[in-house]
CSV table of C-alpha atoms and ligand atoms in Angstrom, one decimal:
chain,number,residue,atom,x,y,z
A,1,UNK,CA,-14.6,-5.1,-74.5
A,2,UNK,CA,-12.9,-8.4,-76.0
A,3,UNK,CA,-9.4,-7.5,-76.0
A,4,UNK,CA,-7.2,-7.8,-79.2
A,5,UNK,CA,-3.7,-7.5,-77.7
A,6,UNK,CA,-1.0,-9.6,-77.6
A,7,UNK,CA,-0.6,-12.0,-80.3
A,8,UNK,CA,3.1,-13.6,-80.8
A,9,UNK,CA,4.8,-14.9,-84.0
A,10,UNK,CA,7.8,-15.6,-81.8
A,11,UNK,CA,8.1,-19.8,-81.8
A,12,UNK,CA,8.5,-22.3,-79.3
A,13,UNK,CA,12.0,-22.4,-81.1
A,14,UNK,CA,12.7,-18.8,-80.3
A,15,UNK,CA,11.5,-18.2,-76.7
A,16,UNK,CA,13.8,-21.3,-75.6
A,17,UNK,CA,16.4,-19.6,-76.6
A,18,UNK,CA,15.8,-16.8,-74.2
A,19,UNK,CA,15.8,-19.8,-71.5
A,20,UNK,CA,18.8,-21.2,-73.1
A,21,UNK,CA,20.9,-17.6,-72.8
A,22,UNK,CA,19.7,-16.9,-69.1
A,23,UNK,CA,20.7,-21.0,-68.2
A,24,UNK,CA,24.2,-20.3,-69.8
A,25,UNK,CA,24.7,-17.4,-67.3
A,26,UNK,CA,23.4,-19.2,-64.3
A,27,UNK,CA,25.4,-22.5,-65.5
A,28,UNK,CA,22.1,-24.2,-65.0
A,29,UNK,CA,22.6,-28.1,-64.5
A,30,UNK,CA,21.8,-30.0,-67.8
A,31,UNK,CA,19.3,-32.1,-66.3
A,32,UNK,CA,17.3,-28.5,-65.0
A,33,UNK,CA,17.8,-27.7,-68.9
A,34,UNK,CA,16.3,-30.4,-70.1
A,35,UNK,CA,13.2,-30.6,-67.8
A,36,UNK,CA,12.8,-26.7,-68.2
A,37,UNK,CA,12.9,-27.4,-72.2
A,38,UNK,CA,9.6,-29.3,-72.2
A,39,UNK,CA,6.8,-28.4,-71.0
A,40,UNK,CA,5.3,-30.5,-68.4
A,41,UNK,CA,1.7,-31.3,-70.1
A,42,UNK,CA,0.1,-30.5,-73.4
A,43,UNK,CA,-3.7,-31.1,-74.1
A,44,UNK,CA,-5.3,-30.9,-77.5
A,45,UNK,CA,-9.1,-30.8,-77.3
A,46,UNK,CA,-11.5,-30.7,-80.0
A,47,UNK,CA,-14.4,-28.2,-79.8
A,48,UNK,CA,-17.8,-29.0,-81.3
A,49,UNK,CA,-20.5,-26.9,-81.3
A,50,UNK,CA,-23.6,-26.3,-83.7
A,51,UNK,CA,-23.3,-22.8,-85.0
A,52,UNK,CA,-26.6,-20.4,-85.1
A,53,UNK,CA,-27.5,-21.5,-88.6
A,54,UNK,CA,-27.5,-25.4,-87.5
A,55,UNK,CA,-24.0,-26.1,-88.8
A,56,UNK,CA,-21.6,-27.7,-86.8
A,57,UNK,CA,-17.8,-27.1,-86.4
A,58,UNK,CA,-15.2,-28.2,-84.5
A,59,UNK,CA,-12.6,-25.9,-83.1
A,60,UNK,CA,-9.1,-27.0,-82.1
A,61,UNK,CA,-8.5,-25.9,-78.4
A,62,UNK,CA,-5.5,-26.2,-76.1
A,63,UNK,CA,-4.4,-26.1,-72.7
A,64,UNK,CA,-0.6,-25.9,-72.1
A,65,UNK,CA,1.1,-25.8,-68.6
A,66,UNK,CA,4.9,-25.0,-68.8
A,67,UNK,CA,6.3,-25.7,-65.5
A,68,UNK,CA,4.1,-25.6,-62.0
A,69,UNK,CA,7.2,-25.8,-59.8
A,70,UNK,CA,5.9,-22.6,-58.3
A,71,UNK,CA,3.1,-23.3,-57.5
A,72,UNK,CA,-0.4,-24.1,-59.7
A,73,UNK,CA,0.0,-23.3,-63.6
A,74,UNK,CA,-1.5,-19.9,-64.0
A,75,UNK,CA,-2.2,-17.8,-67.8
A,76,UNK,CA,-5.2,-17.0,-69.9
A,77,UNK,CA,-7.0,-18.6,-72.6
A,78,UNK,CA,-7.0,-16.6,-76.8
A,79,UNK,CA,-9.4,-17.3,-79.1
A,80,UNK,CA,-7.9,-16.5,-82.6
A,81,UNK,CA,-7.7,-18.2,-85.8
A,82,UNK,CA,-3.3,-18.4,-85.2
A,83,UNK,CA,-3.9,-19.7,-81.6
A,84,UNK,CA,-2.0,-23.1,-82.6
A,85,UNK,CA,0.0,-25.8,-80.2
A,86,UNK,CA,3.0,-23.9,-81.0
A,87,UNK,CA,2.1,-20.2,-79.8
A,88,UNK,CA,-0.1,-21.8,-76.9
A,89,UNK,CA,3.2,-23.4,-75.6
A,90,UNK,CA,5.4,-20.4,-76.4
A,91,UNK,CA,2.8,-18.2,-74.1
A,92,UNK,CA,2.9,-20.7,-71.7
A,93,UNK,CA,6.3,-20.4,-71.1
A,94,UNK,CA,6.7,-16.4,-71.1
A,95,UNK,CA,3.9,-17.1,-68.1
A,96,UNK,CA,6.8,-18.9,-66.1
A,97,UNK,CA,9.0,-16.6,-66.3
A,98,UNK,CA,6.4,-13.7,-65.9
A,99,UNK,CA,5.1,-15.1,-62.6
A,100,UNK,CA,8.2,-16.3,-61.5
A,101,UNK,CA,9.8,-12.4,-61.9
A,102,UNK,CA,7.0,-11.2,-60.1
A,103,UNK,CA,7.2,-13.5,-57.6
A,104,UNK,CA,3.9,-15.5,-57.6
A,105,UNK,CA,3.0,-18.2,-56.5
A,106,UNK,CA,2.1,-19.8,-59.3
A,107,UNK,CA,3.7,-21.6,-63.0
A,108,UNK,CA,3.3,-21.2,-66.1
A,109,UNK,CA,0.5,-22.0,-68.4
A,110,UNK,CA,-1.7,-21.1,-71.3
A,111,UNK,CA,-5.2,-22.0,-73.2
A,112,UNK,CA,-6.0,-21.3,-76.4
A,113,UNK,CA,-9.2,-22.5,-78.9
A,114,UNK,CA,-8.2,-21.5,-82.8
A,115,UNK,CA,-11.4,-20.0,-83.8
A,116,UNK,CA,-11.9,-16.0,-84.9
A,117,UNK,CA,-14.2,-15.0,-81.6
A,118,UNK,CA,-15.3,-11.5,-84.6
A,119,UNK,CA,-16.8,-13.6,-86.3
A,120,UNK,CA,-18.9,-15.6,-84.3
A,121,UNK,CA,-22.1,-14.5,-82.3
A,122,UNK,CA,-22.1,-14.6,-78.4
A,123,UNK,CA,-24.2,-17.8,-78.2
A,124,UNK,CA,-21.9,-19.1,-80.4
A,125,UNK,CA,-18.7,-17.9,-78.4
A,126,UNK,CA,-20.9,-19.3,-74.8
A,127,UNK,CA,-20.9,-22.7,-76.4
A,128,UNK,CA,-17.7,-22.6,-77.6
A,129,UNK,CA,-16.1,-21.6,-74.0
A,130,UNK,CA,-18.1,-24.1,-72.5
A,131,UNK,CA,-17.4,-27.3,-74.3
A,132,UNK,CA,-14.0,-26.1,-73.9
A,133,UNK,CA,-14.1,-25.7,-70.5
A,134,UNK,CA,-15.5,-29.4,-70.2
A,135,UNK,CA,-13.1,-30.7,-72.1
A,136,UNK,CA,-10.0,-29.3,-70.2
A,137,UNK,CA,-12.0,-29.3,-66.8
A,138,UNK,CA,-10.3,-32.5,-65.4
A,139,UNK,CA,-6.5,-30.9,-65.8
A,140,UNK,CA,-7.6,-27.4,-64.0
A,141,UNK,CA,-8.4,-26.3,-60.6
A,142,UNK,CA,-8.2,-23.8,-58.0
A,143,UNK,CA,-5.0,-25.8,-57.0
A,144,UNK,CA,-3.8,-27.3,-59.9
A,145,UNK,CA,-4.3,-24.7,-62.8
A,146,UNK,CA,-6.4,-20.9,-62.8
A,147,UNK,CA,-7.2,-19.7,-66.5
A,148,UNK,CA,-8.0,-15.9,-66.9
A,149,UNK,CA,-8.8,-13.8,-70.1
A,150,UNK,CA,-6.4,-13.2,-73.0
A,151,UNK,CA,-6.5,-12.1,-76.7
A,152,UNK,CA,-10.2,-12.7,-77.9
A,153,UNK,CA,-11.6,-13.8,-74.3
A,154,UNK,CA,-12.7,-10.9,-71.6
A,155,UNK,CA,-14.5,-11.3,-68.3
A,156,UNK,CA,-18.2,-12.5,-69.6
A,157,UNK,CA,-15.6,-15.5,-71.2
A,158,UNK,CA,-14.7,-16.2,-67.6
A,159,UNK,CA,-18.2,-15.7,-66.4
A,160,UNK,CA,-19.0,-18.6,-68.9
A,161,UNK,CA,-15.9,-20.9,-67.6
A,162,UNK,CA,-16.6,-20.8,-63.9
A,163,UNK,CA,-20.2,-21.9,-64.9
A,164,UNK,CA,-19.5,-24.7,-67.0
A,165,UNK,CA,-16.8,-25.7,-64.2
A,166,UNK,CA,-19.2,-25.1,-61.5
A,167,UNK,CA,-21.7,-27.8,-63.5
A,168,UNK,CA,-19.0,-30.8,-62.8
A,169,UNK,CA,-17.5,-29.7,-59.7
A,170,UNK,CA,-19.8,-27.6,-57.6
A,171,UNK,CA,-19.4,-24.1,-57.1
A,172,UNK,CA,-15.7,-22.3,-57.2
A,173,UNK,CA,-15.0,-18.8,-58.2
A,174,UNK,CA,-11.2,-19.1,-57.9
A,175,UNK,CA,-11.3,-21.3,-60.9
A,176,UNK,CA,-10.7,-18.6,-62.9
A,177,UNK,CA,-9.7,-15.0,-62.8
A,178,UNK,CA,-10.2,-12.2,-64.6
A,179,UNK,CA,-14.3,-12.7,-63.9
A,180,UNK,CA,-17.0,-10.1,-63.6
A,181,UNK,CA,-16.5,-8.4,-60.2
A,182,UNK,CA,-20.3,-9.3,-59.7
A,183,UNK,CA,-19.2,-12.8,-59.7
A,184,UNK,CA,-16.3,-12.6,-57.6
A,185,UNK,CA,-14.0,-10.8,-59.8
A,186,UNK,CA,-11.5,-8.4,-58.1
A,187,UNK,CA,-12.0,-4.6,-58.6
A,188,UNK,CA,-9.3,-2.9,-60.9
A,189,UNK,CA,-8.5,-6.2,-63.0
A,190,UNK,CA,-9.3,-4.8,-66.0
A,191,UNK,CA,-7.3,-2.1,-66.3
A,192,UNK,CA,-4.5,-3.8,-64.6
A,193,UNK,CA,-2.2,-4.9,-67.6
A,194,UNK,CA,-2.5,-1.3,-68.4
A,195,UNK,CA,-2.0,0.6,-65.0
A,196,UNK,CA,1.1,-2.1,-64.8
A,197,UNK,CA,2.7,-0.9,-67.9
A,198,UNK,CA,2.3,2.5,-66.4
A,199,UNK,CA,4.4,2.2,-63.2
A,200,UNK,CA,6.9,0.5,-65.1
A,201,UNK,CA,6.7,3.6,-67.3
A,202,UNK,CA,6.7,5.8,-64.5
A,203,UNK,CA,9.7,4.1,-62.4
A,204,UNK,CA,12.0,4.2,-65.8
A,205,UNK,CA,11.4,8.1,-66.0
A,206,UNK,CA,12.6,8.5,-62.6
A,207,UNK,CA,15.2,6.7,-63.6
A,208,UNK,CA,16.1,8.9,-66.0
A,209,UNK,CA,15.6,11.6,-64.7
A,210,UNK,CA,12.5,12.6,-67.4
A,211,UNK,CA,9.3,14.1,-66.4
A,212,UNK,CA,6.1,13.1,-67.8
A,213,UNK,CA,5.3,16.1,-69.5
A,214,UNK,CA,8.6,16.2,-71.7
A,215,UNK,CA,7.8,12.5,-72.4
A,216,UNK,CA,6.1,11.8,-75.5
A,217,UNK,CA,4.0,8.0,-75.9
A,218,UNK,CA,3.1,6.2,-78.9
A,219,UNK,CA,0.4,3.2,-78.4
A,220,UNK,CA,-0.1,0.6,-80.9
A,221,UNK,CA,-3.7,-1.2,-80.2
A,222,UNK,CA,-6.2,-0.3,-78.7
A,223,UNK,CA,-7.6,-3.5,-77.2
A,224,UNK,CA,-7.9,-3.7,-72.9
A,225,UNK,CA,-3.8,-3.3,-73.1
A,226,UNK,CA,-3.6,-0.2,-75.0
A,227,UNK,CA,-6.8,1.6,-74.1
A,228,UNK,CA,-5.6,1.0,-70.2
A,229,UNK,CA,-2.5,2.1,-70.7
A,230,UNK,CA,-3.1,5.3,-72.8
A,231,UNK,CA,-5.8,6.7,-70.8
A,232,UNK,CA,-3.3,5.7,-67.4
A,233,UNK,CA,-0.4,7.4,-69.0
A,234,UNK,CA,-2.3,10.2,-69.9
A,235,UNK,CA,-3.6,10.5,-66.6
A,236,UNK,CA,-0.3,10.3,-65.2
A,237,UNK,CA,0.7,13.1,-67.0
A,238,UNK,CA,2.6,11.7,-70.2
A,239,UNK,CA,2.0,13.0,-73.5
A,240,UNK,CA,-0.1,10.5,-75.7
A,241,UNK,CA,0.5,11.7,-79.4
A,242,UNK,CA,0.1,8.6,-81.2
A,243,UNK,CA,-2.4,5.5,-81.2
A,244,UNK,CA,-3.5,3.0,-83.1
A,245,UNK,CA,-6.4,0.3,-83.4
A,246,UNK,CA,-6.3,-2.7,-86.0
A,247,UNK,CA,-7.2,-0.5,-88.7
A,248,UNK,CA,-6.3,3.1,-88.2
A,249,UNK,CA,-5.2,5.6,-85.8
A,250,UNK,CA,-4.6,9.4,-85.2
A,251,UNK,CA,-1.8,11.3,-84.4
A,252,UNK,CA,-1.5,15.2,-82.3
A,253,UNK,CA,1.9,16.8,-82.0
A,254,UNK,CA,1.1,18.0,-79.0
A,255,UNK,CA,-0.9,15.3,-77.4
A,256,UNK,CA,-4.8,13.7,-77.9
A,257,UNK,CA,-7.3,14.3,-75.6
A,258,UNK,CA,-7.2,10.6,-74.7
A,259,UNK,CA,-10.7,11.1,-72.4
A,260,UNK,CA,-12.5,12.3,-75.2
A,261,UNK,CA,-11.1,9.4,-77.5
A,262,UNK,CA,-12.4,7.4,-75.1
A,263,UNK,CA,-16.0,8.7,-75.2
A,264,UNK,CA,-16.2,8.8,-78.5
A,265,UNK,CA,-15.2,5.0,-79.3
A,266,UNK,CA,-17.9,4.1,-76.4
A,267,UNK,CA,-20.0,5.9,-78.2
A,268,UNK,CA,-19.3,3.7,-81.3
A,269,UNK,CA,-17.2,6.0,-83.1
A,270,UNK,CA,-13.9,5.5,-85.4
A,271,UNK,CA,-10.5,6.3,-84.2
A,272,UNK,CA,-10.7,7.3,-88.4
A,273,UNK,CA,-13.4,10.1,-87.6
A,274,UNK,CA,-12.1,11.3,-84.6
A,275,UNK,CA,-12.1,14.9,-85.0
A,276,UNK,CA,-8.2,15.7,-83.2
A,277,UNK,CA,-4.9,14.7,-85.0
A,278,UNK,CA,-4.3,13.6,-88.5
A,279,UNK,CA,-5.0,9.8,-89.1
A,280,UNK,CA,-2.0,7.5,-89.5
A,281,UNK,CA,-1.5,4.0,-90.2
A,282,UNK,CA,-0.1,1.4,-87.8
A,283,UNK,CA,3.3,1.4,-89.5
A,284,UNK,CA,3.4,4.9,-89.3
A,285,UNK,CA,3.1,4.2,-85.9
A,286,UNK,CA,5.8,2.3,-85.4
A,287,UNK,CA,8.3,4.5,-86.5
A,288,UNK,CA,6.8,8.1,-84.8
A,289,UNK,CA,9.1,10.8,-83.6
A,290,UNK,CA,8.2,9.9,-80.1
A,291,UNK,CA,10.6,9.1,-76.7
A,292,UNK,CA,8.4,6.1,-76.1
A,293,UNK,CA,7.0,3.0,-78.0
A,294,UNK,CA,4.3,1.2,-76.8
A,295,UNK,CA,3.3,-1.8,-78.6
A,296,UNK,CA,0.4,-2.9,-77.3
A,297,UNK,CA,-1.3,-5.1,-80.2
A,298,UNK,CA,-0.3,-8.3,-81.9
A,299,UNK,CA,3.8,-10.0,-81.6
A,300,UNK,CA,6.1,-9.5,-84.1
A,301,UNK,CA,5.4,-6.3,-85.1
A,302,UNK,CA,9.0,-4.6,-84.8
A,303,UNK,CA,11.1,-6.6,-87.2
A,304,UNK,CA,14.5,-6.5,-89.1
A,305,UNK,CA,12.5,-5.0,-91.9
A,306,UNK,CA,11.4,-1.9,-90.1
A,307,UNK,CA,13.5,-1.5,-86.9
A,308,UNK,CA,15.9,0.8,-88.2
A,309,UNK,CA,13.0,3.6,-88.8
A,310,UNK,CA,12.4,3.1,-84.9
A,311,UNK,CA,13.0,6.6,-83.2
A,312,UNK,CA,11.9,6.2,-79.9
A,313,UNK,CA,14.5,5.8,-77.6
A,314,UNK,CA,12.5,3.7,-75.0
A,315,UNK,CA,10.1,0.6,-75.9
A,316,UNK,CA,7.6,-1.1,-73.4
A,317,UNK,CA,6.6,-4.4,-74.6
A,318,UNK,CA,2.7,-4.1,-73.5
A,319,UNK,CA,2.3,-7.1,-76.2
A,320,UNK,CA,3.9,-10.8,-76.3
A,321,UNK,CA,7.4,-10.5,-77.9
A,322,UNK,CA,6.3,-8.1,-80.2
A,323,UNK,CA,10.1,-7.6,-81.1
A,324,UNK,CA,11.4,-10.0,-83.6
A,325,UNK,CA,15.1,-11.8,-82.1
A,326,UNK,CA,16.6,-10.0,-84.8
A,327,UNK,CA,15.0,-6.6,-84.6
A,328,UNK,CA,15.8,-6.9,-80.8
A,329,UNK,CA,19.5,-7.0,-81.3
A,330,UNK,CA,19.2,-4.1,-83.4
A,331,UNK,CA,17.8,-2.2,-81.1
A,332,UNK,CA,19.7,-2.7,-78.3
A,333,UNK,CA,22.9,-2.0,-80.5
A,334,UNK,CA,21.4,1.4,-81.1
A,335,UNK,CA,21.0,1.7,-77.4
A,336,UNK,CA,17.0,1.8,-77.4
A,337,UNK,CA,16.0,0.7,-73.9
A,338,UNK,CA,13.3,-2.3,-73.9
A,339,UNK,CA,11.5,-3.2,-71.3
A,340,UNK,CA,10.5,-6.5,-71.5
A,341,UNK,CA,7.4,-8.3,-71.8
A,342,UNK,CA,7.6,-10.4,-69.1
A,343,UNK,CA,7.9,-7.2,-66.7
A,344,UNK,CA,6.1,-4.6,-68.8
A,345,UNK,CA,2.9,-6.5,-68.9
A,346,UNK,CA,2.5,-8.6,-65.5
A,347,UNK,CA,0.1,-6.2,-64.4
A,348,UNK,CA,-2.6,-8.7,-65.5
A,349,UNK,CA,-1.5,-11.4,-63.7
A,350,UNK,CA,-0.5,-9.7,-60.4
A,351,UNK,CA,-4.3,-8.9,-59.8
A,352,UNK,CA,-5.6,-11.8,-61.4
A,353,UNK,CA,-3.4,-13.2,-58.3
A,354,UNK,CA,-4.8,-11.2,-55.7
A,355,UNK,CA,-8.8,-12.1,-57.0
A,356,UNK,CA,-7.8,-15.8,-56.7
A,357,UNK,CA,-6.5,-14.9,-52.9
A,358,UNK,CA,-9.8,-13.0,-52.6
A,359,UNK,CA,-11.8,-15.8,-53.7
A,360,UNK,CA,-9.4,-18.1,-51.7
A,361,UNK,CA,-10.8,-16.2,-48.8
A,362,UNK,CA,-14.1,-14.9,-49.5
A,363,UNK,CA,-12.5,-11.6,-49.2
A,364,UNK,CA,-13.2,-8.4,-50.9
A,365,UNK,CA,-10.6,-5.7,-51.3
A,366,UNK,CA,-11.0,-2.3,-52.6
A,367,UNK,CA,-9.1,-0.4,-55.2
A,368,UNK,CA,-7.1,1.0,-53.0
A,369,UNK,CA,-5.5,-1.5,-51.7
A,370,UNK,CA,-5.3,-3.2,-55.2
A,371,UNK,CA,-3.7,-0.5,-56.8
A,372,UNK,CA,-1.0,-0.2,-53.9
A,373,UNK,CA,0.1,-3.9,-53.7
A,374,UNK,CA,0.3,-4.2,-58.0
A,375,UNK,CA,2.3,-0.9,-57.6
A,376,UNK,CA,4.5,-2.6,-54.9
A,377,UNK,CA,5.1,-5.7,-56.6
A,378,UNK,CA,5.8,-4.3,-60.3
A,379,UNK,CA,7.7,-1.4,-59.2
A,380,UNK,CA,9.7,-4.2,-57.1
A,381,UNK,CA,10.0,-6.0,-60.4
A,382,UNK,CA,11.4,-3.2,-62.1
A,383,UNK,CA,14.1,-2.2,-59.4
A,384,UNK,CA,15.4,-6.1,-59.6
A,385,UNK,CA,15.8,-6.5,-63.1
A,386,UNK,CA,17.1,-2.6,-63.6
A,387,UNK,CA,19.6,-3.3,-60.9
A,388,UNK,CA,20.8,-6.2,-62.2
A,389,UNK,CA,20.9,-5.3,-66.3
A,390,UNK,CA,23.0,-2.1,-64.2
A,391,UNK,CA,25.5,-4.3,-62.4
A,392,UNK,CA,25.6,-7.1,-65.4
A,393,UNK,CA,25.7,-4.5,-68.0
A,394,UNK,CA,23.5,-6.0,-69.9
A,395,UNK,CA,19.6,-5.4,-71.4
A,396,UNK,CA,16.8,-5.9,-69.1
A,397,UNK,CA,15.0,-9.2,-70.9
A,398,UNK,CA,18.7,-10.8,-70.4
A,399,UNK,CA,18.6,-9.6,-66.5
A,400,UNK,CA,14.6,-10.3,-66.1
A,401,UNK,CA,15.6,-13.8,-67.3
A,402,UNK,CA,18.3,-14.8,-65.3
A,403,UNK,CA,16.2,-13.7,-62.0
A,404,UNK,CA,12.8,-15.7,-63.3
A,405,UNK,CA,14.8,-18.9,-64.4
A,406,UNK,CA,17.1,-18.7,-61.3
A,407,UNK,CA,13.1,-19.0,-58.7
A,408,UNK,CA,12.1,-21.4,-61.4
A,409,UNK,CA,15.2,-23.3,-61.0
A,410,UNK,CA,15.4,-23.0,-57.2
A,411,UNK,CA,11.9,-24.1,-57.0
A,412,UNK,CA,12.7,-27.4,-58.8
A,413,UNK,CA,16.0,-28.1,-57.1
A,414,UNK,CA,14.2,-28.1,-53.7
A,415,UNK,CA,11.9,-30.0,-54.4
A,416,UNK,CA,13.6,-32.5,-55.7
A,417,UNK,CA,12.1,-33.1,-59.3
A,418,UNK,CA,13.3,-36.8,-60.1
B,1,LIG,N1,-3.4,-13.2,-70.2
B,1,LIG,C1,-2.7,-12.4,-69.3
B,1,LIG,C2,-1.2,-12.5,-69.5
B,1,LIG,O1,-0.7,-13.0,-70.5
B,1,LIG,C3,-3.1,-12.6,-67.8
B,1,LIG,C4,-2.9,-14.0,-67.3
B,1,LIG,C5,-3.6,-14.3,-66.0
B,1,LIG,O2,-4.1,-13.3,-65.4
B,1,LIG,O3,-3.5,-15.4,-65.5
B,1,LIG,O4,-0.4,-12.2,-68.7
């Protein structure tokens, strides 16, 4: 399945401000402030390719890497007609931080070719990845930069890049992640944004004190983020009443039978002729009487215009910054939790790191032992940034922040970056 999640209207502009507020806290040195403002390289590619009716046309394509003071610039490559300079470079930097709060070893980076991947056949998409991959193949490497899937790309995408790669510079899985497990791709990376979101979900309720049962979940999208994580919540117990794809969605009171859903959108079906619940529309969505919001879809979906009709109490950002600045401030006023992006959806990551150490070591692990260390290393997450937004009193992206810049900025200081 080519996922459709996460797609960000937050700027450049916008996410260094959420750098800028964290730096302020840690009275981060100016000259750290000014290197972390840039990002460290930007390439602009151009895509040709000859479509299947003998046209030709070239794509824009980009390959951003924030800061690699971690280690090499990890993140994923979109294909979507917004996938511009400007949102590449934003995701690149929410990858800093993301792999930095997880602990990682790697920096930030993402790819991105502005095409729309729905509209174009597979040959067409092969050739695309390719000539992209050939273009940006002389900036990446298993040490210097590992792409992985993202909006519009899946695993056959990565299939394609660690071919082309392979072509120039021999044979190397680990040049990307996120692949096929038949060609070295690590079991349970798939659902991993998903199951992440899910122990984040399931760690808060602790928290709180809330069983699954009482808890009722609302997913918006139902790309490889959202169908993950509602069938994982489900299976955890929660109460899925509400989710959405890009055009429609169903609602139950009392919960969908999400393994049935399932079947029945394998099976080619609608989520609009899905016999349970009543269909609803994605704004309806957004504002369900549910305890938790999802938003596992596109950016920018919970804005000034519609935040006050919000009645979860608790949101997980499964998405890119799909809360506006504005909307965000809102929110928190009104005392909604949010878990943050850069926490709530670095499942992904965290096993795309563990295929690359597999690969690394021409090593397989099993599920098991997959599921147990992304457990260890979110739930870990989660317990740092709670305890801090606890002992700062303040939200969690503010205390997620101030723990990713402060590695980020350690990393730098010792190495001594001038
Ligand atoms: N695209 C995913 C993300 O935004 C995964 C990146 C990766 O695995 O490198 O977190």
């Amino acid at each position: 399945m080519v996922s459709t999640a996460q797609k960000p209207t937050m700027s450049y502009d916008e996410a260094i401000q959420l750098f800028e507020l964290a730096a302020d806290d840690l009275e981060l040195e100016e000259e750290l402030r000014l290197l972390l403002r840039m990002p460290h390289r930007e390439l602009h590619v151009e895509v040709p390719i000859r479509m299947d009716d003998g046209s030709v046309n070239v794509y824009p394509g980009y390959r951003v890497q924030h800061n690699g003071a971690r280690g090499p610039y990890k993140g994923g490559v979109r294909f979507h007609p917004e996938a511009d300079l400007d949102e590449v470079r934003t995701l690149a930097s929410l990858m800093t931080w993301k792999c930095a709060l997880m602990d990682l070893p790697f920096g930030g980076a993402k790819g991105g070719v502005q095409c729309d991947p729905t509209t174009m056949s597979t040959n067409e998409l092969k050739n695309v990845t390719r000539r992209y991959t050939q273009n940006i193949a002389h900036i990446i490497g298993i040490n210097r930069d590992i792409p992985a899937p993202d909006m519009g790309t899946n695993a056959h995408t990565m299939a394609w890049m660690m071919d082309a790669y392979g072509q120039i510079e021999g044979h190397t899985p680990g040049i990307v992640t996120g692949k096929p497990v038949a060609l070295g791709g690590s079991v349970g990376r798939e659902s991993a944004t998903g199951r992440g979101v899910v122990f984040v979900l399931q760690a808060l309720c602790r928290d709180l004190g809330r069983e699954p049962e009482e808890v009722s979940i609302a997913v918006q999208g139902y790309g490889n983020v959202g169908s993950w994580t509602a069938t994982l919540a489900a299976e955890a117990g929660f109460k899925v009443v509400g989710i959405t794809d890009v055009t429609c969605g169903v609602y139950a009171e009392n919960g969908l039978d999400i393994h049935s859903l399932r079947d029945h959108l394998d099976q080619g079906g609608m989520l609009s002729d899905f016999q349970e619940g009543v269909e609803l529309t994605n704004a309806d969505l957004l504002t369900l009487d549910c305890d938790v919001l999802i938003p596992a879809a596109i950016g920018g979906v919970i804005t000034d215009d519609n935040c006050d009709a919000v009645r979860a109490d608790i949101i997980l950002e499964a998405a890119n910054r799909p809360i506006t600045g504005q909307a965000d401030e809102s929110l928190r006023e009104r005392g909604t939790i949010i878990v943050p992006d850069i926490l709530a959806n670095a499942g992904g990551v965290i096993v795309s790191y563990f295929e690359w150490t597999q690969n690394i070591q021409q090593f397989r692990w099993d599920e098991k032992r997959v599921t147990h260390e992304l457990a260890r290393i979110i739930e870990g997450a989660y317990e740092a940034v709670s305890a801090l937004a606890r002992e700062k009193r303040c939200p969690m992206r503010r205390s997620a922040y101030l723990i990713a810049v402060e590695k980020v900025a350690e990393a730098i200081r010792l190495r001594g970056f001038v």
